[in-house]
Amino acid sequence: MAIRPSGNPITAKGLAGMYNSDDLVIELSELVKIHRLEANSDWGFTAFTLKEAFSYKGDLNNDLSTYSLIFKKIDGIWKIAWMQRSQGTTDISTWD
């Protein structure tokens, strides 16, 4: 499950479909900072900021977004269980 900046959830299948669509053209996805990372043997949490440049259905976006992610080990494979992305206007100084 992922929560988009609009607040609308999307399933993993829906998110994969969006990324595999010609509607989404990714030009840049760069890690700016890892704010927090915790993990044990079968789960983990991270918060990080990405600089992203992309177009969706022709609309250009140049975003600085913060993500939160919960990941779990299921049958020996690490999988994203939850992801939430902020709007593209993150103020990185709030993490200092």
Short mmCIF file of C-alpha atoms in Angstrom, two decimals:
data_model
loop_
_atom_site.label_atom_id
_atom_site.label_comp_id
_atom_site.label_asym_id
_atom_site.label_seq_id
_atom_site.Cartn_x
_atom_site.Cartn_y
_atom_site.Cartn_z
CA MET A 1 0.00 0.00 0.00
CA ALA A 2 1.28 3.45 -0.87
CA ILE A 3 -0.19 6.82 0.07
CA ARG A 4 0.28 9.47 -2.60
CA PRO A 5 0.79 13.21 -1.90
CA SER A 6 -2.91 13.75 -2.62
CA GLY A 7 -3.70 11.46 0.30
CA ASN A 8 -5.16 8.83 -2.01
CA PRO A 9 -3.94 5.27 -1.44
CA ILE A 10 -2.77 3.02 -4.26
CA THR A 11 -2.12 -0.71 -4.20
CA ALA A 12 1.27 -2.20 -5.04
CA LYS A 13 -0.21 -3.49 -8.31
CA GLY A 14 -1.58 -0.04 -9.16
CA LEU A 15 1.74 1.65 -8.34
CA ALA A 16 3.68 -0.86 -10.46
CA GLY A 17 1.25 -0.25 -13.31
CA MET A 18 1.78 3.51 -13.04
CA TYR A 19 5.58 3.10 -13.12
CA ASN A 20 5.35 0.74 -16.11
CA SER A 21 3.08 3.13 -18.02
CA ASP A 22 4.20 5.48 -20.78
CA ASP A 23 2.39 8.24 -18.81
CA LEU A 24 5.28 8.43 -16.32
CA VAL A 25 8.71 9.55 -17.54
CA ILE A 26 11.37 9.68 -14.80
CA GLU A 27 14.37 11.90 -15.49
CA LEU A 28 15.95 12.00 -12.01
CA SER A 29 15.51 10.22 -8.68
CA GLU A 30 18.36 11.16 -6.35
CA LEU A 31 18.73 10.38 -2.64
CA VAL A 32 19.27 13.65 -0.76
CA LYS A 33 19.27 12.44 2.84
CA ILE A 34 18.36 9.47 5.02
CA HIS A 35 16.70 10.98 8.10
CA ARG A 36 16.12 7.76 9.99
CA LEU A 37 16.74 4.06 9.44
CA GLU A 38 15.86 1.30 11.88
CA ALA A 39 15.71 -2.43 11.22
CA ASN A 40 15.80 -5.79 12.89
CA SER A 41 15.72 -9.32 11.50
CA ASP A 42 12.28 -9.13 9.86
CA TRP A 43 11.07 -5.52 9.65
CA GLY A 44 12.40 -2.01 9.20
CA PHE A 45 11.48 1.65 8.93
CA THR A 46 13.08 4.51 7.08
CA ALA A 47 12.40 8.16 6.36
CA PHE A 48 14.34 9.76 3.51
CA THR A 49 14.22 12.65 1.05
CA LEU A 50 14.53 12.33 -2.71
CA LYS A 51 15.06 14.95 -5.39
CA GLU A 52 12.88 13.90 -8.31
CA ALA A 53 12.32 15.21 -11.81
CA PHE A 54 9.60 13.52 -13.83
CA SER A 55 6.58 14.10 -16.01
CA TYR A 56 3.21 12.42 -15.58
CA LYS A 57 0.81 12.64 -18.49
CA GLY A 58 2.93 15.51 -19.82
CA ASP A 59 2.91 17.57 -16.59
CA LEU A 60 6.49 18.36 -15.51
CA ASN A 61 7.41 17.96 -11.84
CA ASN A 62 10.63 18.93 -10.07
CA ASP A 63 10.11 17.75 -6.50
CA LEU A 64 11.93 17.49 -3.21
CA SER A 65 9.85 14.85 -1.40
CA THR A 66 10.13 12.99 1.87
CA TYR A 67 9.11 9.35 2.07
CA SER A 68 8.36 7.04 4.96
CA LEU A 69 8.67 3.32 4.35
CA ILE A 70 7.95 0.22 6.39
CA PHE A 71 9.46 -2.95 4.99
CA LYS A 72 9.02 -6.56 6.11
CA LYS A 73 10.77 -9.82 5.42
CA ILE A 74 8.16 -12.24 4.08
CA ASP A 75 9.27 -15.78 3.24
CA GLY A 76 12.89 -14.58 3.28
CA ILE A 77 12.29 -11.70 0.84
CA TRP A 78 12.28 -8.01 1.84
CA LYS A 79 9.08 -6.29 0.66
CA ILE A 80 7.64 -2.80 1.07
CA ALA A 81 4.61 -3.05 3.35
CA TRP A 82 3.78 0.67 3.50
CA MET A 83 5.01 3.78 1.71
CA GLN A 84 3.95 7.40 2.04
CA ARG A 85 5.25 10.32 -0.04
CA SER A 86 4.98 13.97 0.90
CA GLN A 87 4.14 16.70 -1.55
CA GLY A 88 7.09 17.90 -3.59
CA THR A 89 7.77 20.91 -1.37
CA THR A 90 9.77 19.40 1.51
CA ASP A 91 11.68 21.91 3.63
CA ILE A 92 14.83 19.89 4.35
CA SER A 93 15.82 22.23 7.22
CA THR A 94 12.95 20.88 9.34
CA TRP A 95 14.94 17.66 9.73
CA ASP A 96 18.00 19.37 11.26
#
